[in-house]
């Protein structure tokens, strides 16, 4: 059984088909990129996979559970337990320190564990910035805090929406390296991006256009790192 | 780390690290609490303050003889039934017909010390009589008899039972003061009780006593009943003119303060609600993020409610303190006396502040929990 399976998924707003009969399977431990121009349905797909939206039609099976049929309360629980989210705008709570932002995810998931949160920050190379507020961190550092927050609860899937969209080349590489490590440890990664360079690092790239799955590209030379 | 500790850390961090934003909300709560606490203090203190003010307009209770006259001992027995803290003064009066420069007029013997307390409005030129054979004359008499301060005068008294052969009693007194009241008090000569006894040869008789008591009209009525029941020779009565107007002014003033308090409370609620709505709206993205990483609606409600309760408590404590200072300033400037701190009012102010803040936050927080995380996280 695939970890995630989309079967004939539609998202319809009036006359607009944001997603139009999309079928997709993601296996456990896989690294998949979702690419496409603006308005292709990337964000809609990300919201549905991330349990923040429901399809108009079709099935979305996550670990065998059809999330299309779940209540929004249950979706919150599924999101909390199974998905780690990374955003383009980082979205850190600005009055909490880096460490507290990571612990916030633990707080909603189970119980905050300072040492574990600290280890997560160490993994992203930010142990020495743990007490800093987001405003005292660079964009790259903020995104790394966001990665630490996403991985802290050992989610089934890490779902990243344009994770490098606001980063310079150096920080982009650091974040992709982190993804590489996470993937090597067996984490399933779904990265939504319109940057071909970032997309190509993945094992497989799914290209969306006008809400339809246009094509899938398998990366034969997959290494999980940039091919500069 | 326990969940509760993280909860407290988030709530305090939100208030402490977002100081400039939360300061406005805190100010709204604190100003409301200040005015609430100040007005409540004044509301409860007005009867005491106004009572003291009204005592400037003279006595509010009189003792008259149940038969013909009563004695100093009866007066003392009567006033012993009044709470000493509420008793402002008790002044005996004894009236006799006398002659000065062969002019017939009325002399009033009284206790010069206590008359100043029961009739604070008496305006006196010169020195109050303080030793024997000193007298105060009313302005009308001073004008008619051409008397001025420092003059000596002979007061003649004819005893009631005297026949034509019996010589008049007389004493010589020095005028030390002239009394101005604008009323009938100016038509009397005032002597000490001892001088009157010397003049008449009859000791210890009182025709009337004026009592000034700082108490509510209900309490005054109960004193009157008790005194009439316990002291046979005395008939106590309230000076209706004074007590009725006091009650009427007091109830109007309290109603006014209450009305202002209610209006201020309503304005505070609107102000706090508006501020909290702005604060919550500003944090829609944060709420969206919290929901995205797994926060339930209840948990978001709890966190925001925790913040508003803390805000309400801090604002309430500040308001209770500043409100007391405000009431003290008003009291000193308007009534000329200070007020004592009432811990119960402070506690009520804090509780009301917390409740109002919580109440006004419920709606904006409820609407905030309906935020769609997908939308706000996209910046829409």
Coordinates of C-alpha atoms in Angstrom, one line a residue:
Chain A
X1 CA 0.0 0.0 0.0
X2 CA 1.3 3.4 -0.9
X3 CA 1.7 5.9 1.9
X4 CA -0.2 8.5 -0.1
X5 CA -2.6 7.9 -3.0
X6 CA -4.7 10.4 -4.9
X7 CA -7.5 8.8 -6.9
X8 CA -9.4 10.9 -9.5
X9 CA -9.1 14.0 -7.3
X10 CA -11.0 17.1 -8.4
X11 CA -11.1 20.5 -6.8
X12 CA -13.7 22.7 -8.4
X13 CA -14.4 26.4 -7.7
X14 CA -17.4 27.4 -9.8
X15 CA -16.2 26.9 -13.4
X16 CA -12.6 26.6 -12.5
X17 CA -11.0 23.1 -12.1
X18 CA -8.1 23.8 -9.8
X19 CA -7.4 20.0 -9.8
X20 CA -8.9 18.0 -12.6
X21 CA -8.8 14.2 -12.3
X22 CA -5.4 13.9 -10.6
X23 CA -4.0 10.5 -9.8
X24 CA -0.8 10.1 -7.8
X25 CA 0.9 7.6 -5.7
X26 CA 3.8 8.4 -3.2
X27 CA 5.6 5.5 -1.6
X28 CA 7.0 5.5 1.9
X29 CA 10.5 7.0 1.9
X30 CA 10.1 8.6 -1.5
X31 CA 11.2 12.1 -2.4
X32 CA 8.7 13.7 -4.9
X33 CA 8.7 17.2 -6.3
X34 CA 5.5 18.8 -7.6
X35 CA 6.2 21.4 -10.2
X36 CA 4.2 23.6 -12.4
X37 CA 3.6 27.3 -13.3
X38 CA 1.4 29.6 -11.3
X39 CA -2.2 28.6 -11.3
X40 CA -1.4 25.0 -12.2
X41 CA -2.9 23.6 -9.0
X42 CA 0.3 23.1 -7.0
X43 CA -1.0 24.9 -3.9
X44 CA -4.4 23.3 -4.1
X45 CA -2.7 19.9 -4.2
X46 CA -0.4 20.8 -1.4
X47 CA -3.4 22.0 0.7
X48 CA -5.3 18.7 0.1
X49 CA -2.2 16.5 0.8
X50 CA -1.5 18.7 3.9
X51 CA -5.1 18.1 5.2
X52 CA -5.8 21.8 5.1
X53 CA -8.4 21.4 2.3
X54 CA -10.7 18.7 1.0
X55 CA -11.2 17.7 -2.6
X56 CA -14.5 18.3 -4.4
X57 CA -14.4 14.7 -5.7
X58 CA -12.1 11.7 -5.5
X59 CA -10.2 9.9 -2.8
X60 CA -7.1 10.9 -0.9
X61 CA -5.7 7.9 0.9
X62 CA -3.1 8.7 3.5
X63 CA -1.9 5.6 5.3
X64 CA -5.0 3.9 4.0
X65 CA -7.4 6.6 5.5
X66 CA -9.5 8.6 3.0
X67 CA -8.9 12.1 4.3
X68 CA -11.6 13.5 1.9
X69 CA -14.2 11.9 4.2
X70 CA -12.8 13.1 7.5
X71 CA -14.2 16.0 9.5
X72 CA -12.1 19.2 9.8
X73 CA -11.4 18.3 13.5
X74 CA -10.0 14.9 12.4
X75 CA -8.0 16.5 9.7
X76 CA -6.3 18.7 12.3
X77 CA -5.4 15.5 14.2
X78 CA -4.1 13.7 11.1
X79 CA -2.1 16.8 10.1
X80 CA -0.7 17.0 13.6
X81 CA 0.3 13.4 13.7
X82 CA 1.4 12.6 10.2
X83 CA 2.5 15.7 8.4
X84 CA 5.3 18.2 8.9
X85 CA 4.8 21.5 7.1
X86 CA 7.4 23.8 5.7
X87 CA 6.4 27.1 4.2
X88 CA 7.9 29.6 1.7
X89 CA 7.3 32.5 4.2
X90 CA 8.6 30.3 7.1
X91 CA 5.7 31.3 9.4
X92 CA 7.4 31.3 12.7
X93 CA 5.7 32.8 15.8
X94 CA 7.5 36.1 16.0
X95 CA 7.5 36.4 19.8
X96 CA 8.7 32.9 20.5
X97 CA 12.4 32.0 20.3
X98 CA 13.7 29.4 17.7
X99 CA 13.6 26.7 20.4
X100 CA 10.1 27.7 21.5
X101 CA 8.9 27.6 17.9
X102 CA 10.1 24.0 17.6
X103 CA 8.5 23.2 21.0
X104 CA 5.2 24.6 19.8
X105 CA 4.8 21.7 17.4
X106 CA 5.6 19.3 20.2
X107 CA 3.1 21.2 22.5
X108 CA 0.2 20.6 20.0
X109 CA 1.4 17.1 19.2
X110 CA 2.1 15.6 22.7
X111 CA 4.4 17.2 25.3
X112 CA 7.1 19.8 24.8
X113 CA 10.6 18.3 25.3
X114 CA 13.3 20.9 25.4
X115 CA 16.2 18.5 24.9
X116 CA 14.6 16.9 21.9
X117 CA 13.8 20.3 20.4
X118 CA 17.4 21.3 21.0
X119 CA 18.6 18.2 19.1
X120 CA 16.3 19.1 16.2
X121 CA 17.9 22.5 16.1
X122 CA 21.3 20.9 16.2
X123 CA 20.4 18.8 13.2
X124 CA 19.7 21.9 11.2
X125 CA 22.9 23.5 12.5
X126 CA 21.2 26.2 14.7
X127 CA 22.0 25.0 18.3
X128 CA 23.7 28.3 18.9
X129 CA 20.7 30.3 17.7
X130 CA 18.1 28.5 19.8
X131 CA 17.4 31.5 22.1
X132 CA 17.0 34.0 19.2
X133 CA 13.7 35.4 18.1
X134 CA 12.8 35.0 14.4
X135 CA 13.5 38.7 13.8
X136 CA 17.1 38.1 14.9
X137 CA 17.6 35.2 12.4
X138 CA 18.4 35.4 8.7
X139 CA 15.9 34.0 6.1
X140 CA 17.9 30.8 5.8
X141 CA 18.1 30.3 9.5
X142 CA 14.4 30.9 9.9
X143 CA 13.7 28.3 7.2
X144 CA 16.0 25.8 9.1
X145 CA 14.0 26.5 12.2
X146 CA 10.9 25.7 10.2
X147 CA 12.5 22.4 9.0
X148 CA 13.3 21.5 12.6
X149 CA 9.7 22.3 13.6
X150 CA 8.4 20.1 10.8
X151 CA 10.6 17.1 11.7
X152 CA 10.2 17.2 15.5
X153 CA 7.2 15.0 15.7
X154 CA 8.6 12.3 13.3
X155 CA 5.9 12.9 10.7
X156 CA 5.0 10.3 7.9
X157 CA 5.4 13.0 5.3
X158 CA 7.3 16.3 5.2
X159 CA 5.4 18.6 2.9
X160 CA 7.3 21.7 1.8
X161 CA 5.7 24.5 -0.1
X162 CA 8.3 26.5 -2.1
X163 CA 10.8 25.9 0.7
X164 CA 13.6 27.7 -1.1
X165 CA 11.5 30.4 -2.7
X166 CA 12.8 33.1 -0.3
X167 CA 16.4 31.9 0.1
X168 CA 19.6 32.8 -1.6
X169 CA 21.7 30.1 -3.3
X170 CA 23.8 29.3 -0.2
X171 CA 20.8 28.8 2.0
X172 CA 19.0 27.0 -0.7
X173 CA 21.8 24.4 -0.8
X174 CA 21.7 24.1 3.0
X175 CA 18.0 23.4 3.0
X176 CA 18.3 20.9 0.1
X177 CA 21.1 19.2 2.0
X178 CA 18.8 18.9 5.0
X179 CA 16.2 17.3 2.8
X180 CA 18.8 14.9 1.6
X181 CA 19.7 13.9 5.1
X182 CA 16.0 13.5 6.1
X183 CA 15.4 11.3 3.0
X184 CA 18.4 9.2 3.8
X185 CA 16.8 8.6 7.2
X186 CA 13.7 7.3 5.5
X187 CA 11.5 10.4 5.7
X188 CA 9.0 10.8 2.9
X189 CA 9.3 14.2 1.2
X190 CA 6.9 16.1 -1.0
X191 CA 8.3 19.4 -2.2
X192 CA 6.2 21.8 -4.1
X193 CA 8.4 24.2 -6.2
X194 CA 8.6 26.0 -9.4
X195 CA 12.4 26.0 -9.3
X196 CA 13.5 23.2 -11.7
X197 CA 16.9 22.9 -10.0
X198 CA 15.3 22.1 -6.7
X199 CA 12.7 19.9 -8.3
X200 CA 15.3 17.8 -10.1
X201 CA 17.1 16.9 -6.9
X202 CA 14.1 14.6 -6.0
X203 CA 13.7 11.0 -7.1
X204 CA 10.6 11.9 -9.1
X205 CA 9.1 15.1 -10.4
X206 CA 5.4 15.5 -11.0
X207 CA 4.4 18.3 -13.4
X208 CA 1.0 19.9 -13.1
X209 CA -0.6 22.1 -15.8
X210 CA -4.1 23.6 -15.6
X211 CA -5.0 21.3 -12.8
X212 CA -4.0 18.1 -14.6
X213 CA -1.0 15.9 -14.1
X214 CA 0.9 16.6 -17.2
X215 CA 3.8 14.3 -16.8
X216 CA 6.0 12.5 -14.4
X217 CA 9.8 12.5 -14.6
X218 CA 11.9 9.9 -12.9
X219 CA 15.4 11.1 -11.9
X220 CA 17.6 8.3 -13.1
X221 CA 20.7 9.9 -11.6
X222 CA 19.2 10.5 -8.1
X223 CA 21.7 11.4 -5.5
X224 CA 19.6 13.7 -3.4
X225 CA 22.0 16.6 -3.8
X226 CA 22.4 19.5 -6.3
X227 CA 23.9 18.4 -9.6
X228 CA 25.8 21.7 -10.2
Chain B
X1 CA 8.7 20.4 30.1
X2 CA 5.2 20.2 31.1
X3 CA 2.4 21.4 28.8
X4 CA 1.2 23.9 31.4
X5 CA 4.7 25.4 31.6
X6 CA 4.8 25.8 27.9
X7 CA 1.3 27.4 28.0
X8 CA 2.4 30.0 30.6
X9 CA 5.6 30.7 28.6
X10 CA 3.6 31.3 25.4
X11 CA 1.1 33.5 27.2
X12 CA 3.7 35.6 29.0
X13 CA 5.9 35.8 25.9
X14 CA 3.0 37.1 23.9
X15 CA 2.5 39.9 26.4
X16 CA 6.1 40.7 27.2
X17 CA 7.6 40.4 23.7
X18 CA 4.8 42.1 21.9
X19 CA 4.9 45.0 24.5
X20 CA 4.1 47.9 22.1
X21 CA 1.0 46.1 20.8
X22 CA -0.3 44.8 24.0
X23 CA 0.3 48.1 25.8
X24 CA -2.6 49.7 24.0
X25 CA -4.9 46.8 25.1
X26 CA -3.5 47.0 28.6
X27 CA -4.1 50.8 28.6
X28 CA -7.7 50.3 27.6
X29 CA -8.3 47.8 30.4
X30 CA -6.3 49.8 33.0
X31 CA -8.0 53.1 32.2
X32 CA -11.4 51.4 32.4
X33 CA -10.5 49.7 35.7
X34 CA -9.1 53.0 37.1
X35 CA -12.3 54.9 36.4
X36 CA -14.4 52.0 37.7
X37 CA -12.4 51.7 40.9
X38 CA -12.3 55.4 41.4
X39 CA -16.0 55.9 40.9
X40 CA -16.9 52.9 43.0
X41 CA -14.7 54.3 45.8
X42 CA -16.4 57.7 45.5
X43 CA -19.8 56.0 45.3
X44 CA -19.4 54.2 48.6
X45 CA -17.6 57.1 50.2
X46 CA -20.1 59.8 49.2
X47 CA -22.5 59.3 52.1
X48 CA -19.7 59.7 54.6
X49 CA -18.2 62.7 52.8
X50 CA -21.5 64.4 52.2
X51 CA -22.6 63.7 55.7
X52 CA -19.6 65.6 56.9
X53 CA -20.4 68.4 54.5
X54 CA -24.0 68.6 55.6
X55 CA -22.9 68.9 59.2
X56 CA -21.7 72.4 58.3
X57 CA -25.3 73.4 57.9
X58 CA -26.1 72.8 61.5
X59 CA -27.6 70.3 63.8
X60 CA -29.9 67.5 62.4
X61 CA -31.4 66.5 65.7
X62 CA -32.9 68.4 68.6
X63 CA -33.8 67.5 72.2
X64 CA -36.7 69.4 73.7
X65 CA -38.1 68.8 77.2
X66 CA -40.8 66.2 77.5
X67 CA -42.4 68.4 80.2
X68 CA -41.0 71.8 80.9
X69 CA -37.3 71.4 81.0
X70 CA -34.5 68.9 81.3
X71 CA -31.1 68.6 82.9
X72 CA -27.5 68.3 81.7
X73 CA -27.6 64.7 83.0
X74 CA -30.6 63.9 80.7
X75 CA -28.7 65.4 77.7
X76 CA -25.7 63.2 78.5
X77 CA -27.8 60.1 78.9
X78 CA -29.4 60.9 75.5
X79 CA -26.2 61.4 73.6
X80 CA -24.6 58.3 75.2
X81 CA -27.0 56.3 73.0
X82 CA -25.3 57.7 69.9
X83 CA -22.2 56.1 68.5
X84 CA -19.4 58.4 69.6
X85 CA -17.8 58.1 66.1
X86 CA -20.9 59.6 64.5
X87 CA -21.5 62.3 67.1
X88 CA -20.2 65.6 65.8
X89 CA -21.4 67.7 68.7
X90 CA -24.2 68.3 71.2
X91 CA -25.0 71.8 72.4
X92 CA -27.4 72.7 75.2
X93 CA -29.3 76.0 75.2
X94 CA -31.1 77.7 78.0
X95 CA -33.1 80.8 77.2
X96 CA -34.0 83.6 79.7
X97 CA -35.5 87.1 79.4
X98 CA -32.9 89.6 80.6
X99 CA -32.4 93.4 80.4
X100 CA -29.3 95.2 79.2
X101 CA -29.3 99.0 79.4
X102 CA -32.9 98.6 80.5
X103 CA -33.8 97.0 77.1
X104 CA -35.6 93.7 77.4
X105 CA -34.1 90.9 75.3
X106 CA -33.3 87.2 75.3
X107 CA -30.2 85.7 76.6
X108 CA -29.1 82.2 75.6
X109 CA -26.7 80.2 77.7
X110 CA -24.8 77.6 75.9
X111 CA -21.6 75.6 75.7
X112 CA -19.3 77.9 73.7
X113 CA -17.0 75.1 72.7
X114 CA -19.6 72.7 71.3
X115 CA -21.7 75.4 69.6
X116 CA -18.9 75.8 67.2
X117 CA -19.2 72.2 66.2
X118 CA -23.0 72.0 65.9
X119 CA -23.2 75.4 64.1
X120 CA -20.0 75.7 62.1
X121 CA -21.7 78.4 59.9
X122 CA -21.7 80.9 62.7
X123 CA -19.4 83.8 61.8
X124 CA -17.9 85.4 64.8
X125 CA -16.0 88.7 65.0
X126 CA -13.6 88.9 67.9
X127 CA -12.8 86.1 70.4
X128 CA -15.2 83.3 71.4
X129 CA -16.0 83.8 75.2
X130 CA -13.7 81.4 77.0
X131 CA -13.8 82.4 80.7
X132 CA -16.5 83.5 83.1
X133 CA -18.1 86.9 82.6
X134 CA -17.4 87.0 78.9
X135 CA -20.3 87.2 76.5
X136 CA -21.1 87.2 72.8
X137 CA -23.8 89.4 71.4
X138 CA -25.8 89.0 68.2
X139 CA -25.2 91.6 65.5
X140 CA -28.8 93.1 65.8
X141 CA -28.3 93.6 69.5
X142 CA -24.9 95.1 69.1
X143 CA -26.3 97.6 66.7
X144 CA -29.4 98.5 68.7
X145 CA -27.5 98.8 72.0
X146 CA -24.4 100.3 70.4
X147 CA -22.2 97.6 71.8
X148 CA -18.8 96.8 70.4
X149 CA -16.0 94.3 71.2
X150 CA -14.3 95.1 74.5
X151 CA -17.4 96.9 76.0
X152 CA -18.6 96.1 79.5
X153 CA -22.3 95.6 80.0
X154 CA -24.6 94.8 82.9
X155 CA -27.1 92.1 82.5
X156 CA -30.2 92.3 84.7
X157 CA -32.5 89.4 85.5
X158 CA -35.8 89.4 87.4
X159 CA -36.6 86.1 88.9
X160 CA -40.1 84.8 88.1
X161 CA -41.1 84.6 91.7
X162 CA -39.8 88.0 92.7
X163 CA -42.1 90.7 94.0
X164 CA -41.7 94.4 93.6
X165 CA -39.4 94.8 96.6
X166 CA -36.9 92.2 95.5
X167 CA -33.9 93.6 93.7
X168 CA -32.9 92.3 90.3
X169 CA -30.1 89.8 89.9
X170 CA -27.2 91.1 87.8
X171 CA -23.8 90.3 86.4
X172 CA -21.2 92.4 84.6
X173 CA -19.9 90.9 81.4
X174 CA -17.4 91.9 78.8
X175 CA -18.3 91.7 75.1
X176 CA -15.6 89.6 73.4
X177 CA -17.4 88.7 70.2
X178 CA -20.2 89.8 67.8
X179 CA -22.2 87.0 66.1
X180 CA -23.2 87.2 62.4
X181 CA -25.4 84.5 61.0
X182 CA -28.0 86.4 58.9
X183 CA -30.7 84.8 61.0
X184 CA -32.6 85.0 64.3
X185 CA -29.4 84.0 66.2
X186 CA -28.3 87.6 65.9
X187 CA -31.1 88.7 68.3
X188 CA -29.6 86.9 71.3
X189 CA -26.9 87.5 73.9
X190 CA -24.8 84.4 74.5
X191 CA -23.5 83.6 77.9
X192 CA -21.8 80.5 79.4
X193 CA -24.1 78.1 81.2
X194 CA -22.2 79.0 84.5
X195 CA -22.8 82.7 84.1
X196 CA -26.5 82.1 83.4
X197 CA -26.7 80.0 86.6
X198 CA -25.0 82.8 88.5
X199 CA -27.5 85.3 87.0
X200 CA -30.6 83.3 87.6
X201 CA -29.6 81.3 90.7
X202 CA -31.1 78.2 89.1
X203 CA -28.6 75.6 88.1
X204 CA -28.6 72.8 85.4
X205 CA -31.7 73.6 83.4
X206 CA -31.8 73.1 79.6
X207 CA -34.6 74.3 77.3
X208 CA -33.2 72.9 74.1
X209 CA -30.2 70.9 72.8
X210 CA -28.9 70.8 69.3
X211 CA -27.3 67.6 68.3
X212 CA -25.2 67.0 65.1
X213 CA -24.8 63.4 64.1
X214 CA -23.1 62.2 60.9
X215 CA -25.3 59.3 60.0
X216 CA -27.8 58.2 57.4
X217 CA -31.4 59.2 57.8
X218 CA -32.4 55.6 58.7
X219 CA -29.8 55.5 61.4
X220 CA -30.8 59.0 62.7
X221 CA -34.5 57.8 62.9
X222 CA -33.4 54.7 64.9
X223 CA -31.4 57.0 67.3
X224 CA -34.5 59.2 67.8
X225 CA -36.6 56.1 68.6
X226 CA -34.1 54.7 71.0
X227 CA -33.6 58.0 72.8
X228 CA -37.3 58.7 73.1
X229 CA -37.8 55.2 74.5
X230 CA -34.9 55.4 77.0
X231 CA -34.8 59.0 78.3
X232 CA -38.2 60.1 79.7
X233 CA -37.5 63.8 80.2
X234 CA -36.2 64.4 76.7
X235 CA -38.1 64.4 73.4
X236 CA -35.7 63.8 70.5
X237 CA -36.7 65.0 67.0
X238 CA -35.0 65.2 63.6
X239 CA -34.6 68.5 62.0
X240 CA -36.5 67.4 58.9
X241 CA -35.4 70.4 56.8
X242 CA -31.8 69.2 57.1
X243 CA -32.2 65.4 57.1
X244 CA -34.7 65.3 54.2
X245 CA -32.6 67.5 52.0
X246 CA -29.5 65.5 52.9
X247 CA -31.1 62.2 51.9
X248 CA -32.4 63.7 48.7
X249 CA -29.1 65.2 47.6
X250 CA -27.3 62.1 48.6
X251 CA -29.5 59.7 46.7
X252 CA -29.3 61.9 43.6
X253 CA -25.5 62.2 43.8
X254 CA -25.1 58.4 44.3
X255 CA -27.5 57.8 41.3
X256 CA -25.4 60.1 39.2
X257 CA -22.1 58.4 40.2
X258 CA -23.7 55.0 39.5
X259 CA -24.9 56.2 36.1
X260 CA -21.5 57.5 35.2
X261 CA -20.0 54.2 36.4
X262 CA -22.3 52.1 34.2
X263 CA -21.6 54.4 31.2
X264 CA -17.8 54.2 31.7
X265 CA -18.1 50.4 32.1
X266 CA -20.0 50.2 28.8
X267 CA -17.4 52.4 27.1
X268 CA -14.6 50.4 28.5
X269 CA -16.2 47.2 27.2
X270 CA -16.5 48.7 23.7
X271 CA -12.9 50.0 23.9
X272 CA -11.4 46.7 25.1
X273 CA -13.5 44.7 22.5
X274 CA -12.3 47.0 19.7
X275 CA -8.7 46.7 20.8
X276 CA -8.9 42.9 21.2
X277 CA -10.6 42.5 17.8
X278 CA -7.7 44.5 16.3
X279 CA -5.1 42.4 18.2
X280 CA -6.7 39.1 17.2
X281 CA -7.2 40.2 13.6
X282 CA -3.5 41.1 13.4
X283 CA -2.6 37.6 14.5
X284 CA -4.8 35.7 12.0
X285 CA -1.6 34.4 10.3
X286 CA -0.3 33.1 13.6
X287 CA -3.6 31.4 14.3
X288 CA -3.5 29.9 10.9
X289 CA 0.0 28.6 11.5
X290 CA -1.0 27.2 14.9
X291 CA -3.9 25.4 13.3
X292 CA -1.7 24.1 10.5
X293 CA 0.8 22.5 12.9
X294 CA -2.1 20.8 14.8
X295 CA -3.7 23.2 17.2
X296 CA -7.4 22.5 17.9
X297 CA -9.9 25.4 18.1
X298 CA -10.2 24.8 21.8
X299 CA -6.5 25.0 22.3
X300 CA -6.3 28.3 20.4
X301 CA -9.3 29.6 22.4
X302 CA -7.5 28.6 25.6
X303 CA -4.3 30.4 24.6
X304 CA -5.9 33.6 23.6
X305 CA -8.2 33.5 26.6
X306 CA -5.2 33.0 28.8
X307 CA -3.6 36.1 27.3
X308 CA -6.8 38.2 27.8
X309 CA -7.2 37.0 31.4
X310 CA -3.7 37.9 32.2
X311 CA -4.2 41.3 30.5
X312 CA -7.4 41.8 32.4
X313 CA -5.7 40.9 35.7
X314 CA -2.7 43.2 35.1
X315 CA -5.0 46.0 33.9
X316 CA -7.3 45.4 36.9
X317 CA -4.4 45.6 39.4
X318 CA -3.1 48.8 37.8
X319 CA -6.6 50.2 37.7
X320 CA -7.3 49.4 41.3
X321 CA -4.2 51.2 42.4
X322 CA -4.5 54.2 40.1
X323 CA -8.2 54.4 40.8
X324 CA -7.7 54.7 44.5
X325 CA -5.2 57.5 43.9
X326 CA -7.8 59.1 41.6
X327 CA -10.5 58.8 44.2
X328 CA -8.2 60.1 46.8
X329 CA -7.4 63.2 44.7
X330 CA -11.1 63.8 44.0
X331 CA -11.9 63.4 47.6
X332 CA -9.2 65.7 48.9
X333 CA -10.0 68.4 46.3
X334 CA -13.8 68.2 46.4
X335 CA -14.6 67.1 49.9
X336 CA -11.4 68.2 51.7
X337 CA -10.8 64.9 53.4
X338 CA -9.0 61.7 52.5
X339 CA -10.5 58.2 52.1
X340 CA -9.4 54.9 53.3
X341 CA -8.4 52.0 51.0
X342 CA -11.1 49.4 50.6
X343 CA -9.5 46.0 49.7
X344 CA -12.9 44.6 48.7
X345 CA -13.3 47.3 46.0
X346 CA -9.8 46.5 44.7
X347 CA -10.7 42.8 44.4
X348 CA -14.0 43.6 42.7
X349 CA -12.2 45.9 40.3
X350 CA -9.7 43.2 39.4
X351 CA -12.5 40.6 39.0
X352 CA -14.6 42.9 36.9
X353 CA -11.6 43.8 34.7
X354 CA -10.8 40.1 34.1
X355 CA -14.4 39.3 33.3
X356 CA -14.9 42.2 30.9
X357 CA -11.7 41.4 29.1
X358 CA -12.6 37.8 28.8
X359 CA -16.1 38.6 27.7
X360 CA -15.1 41.1 25.1
X361 CA -12.5 38.7 23.8
X362 CA -14.8 35.7 23.2
X363 CA -16.3 36.9 19.9
X364 CA -13.0 38.0 18.2
X365 CA -11.3 34.8 19.3
X366 CA -14.2 32.6 18.2
X367 CA -14.1 34.3 14.8
X368 CA -10.3 33.8 14.7
X369 CA -10.6 30.1 15.2
X370 CA -12.6 30.0 12.0
X371 CA -9.5 31.1 10.1
X372 CA -8.6 28.8 7.2
X373 CA -5.0 28.0 7.7
X374 CA -4.4 27.3 4.0
X375 CA -5.6 30.8 3.1
X376 CA -3.7 32.8 5.7
X377 CA -0.5 30.9 5.2
X378 CA -0.6 31.9 1.6
X379 CA -0.9 35.5 2.7
X380 CA -4.5 35.9 1.5

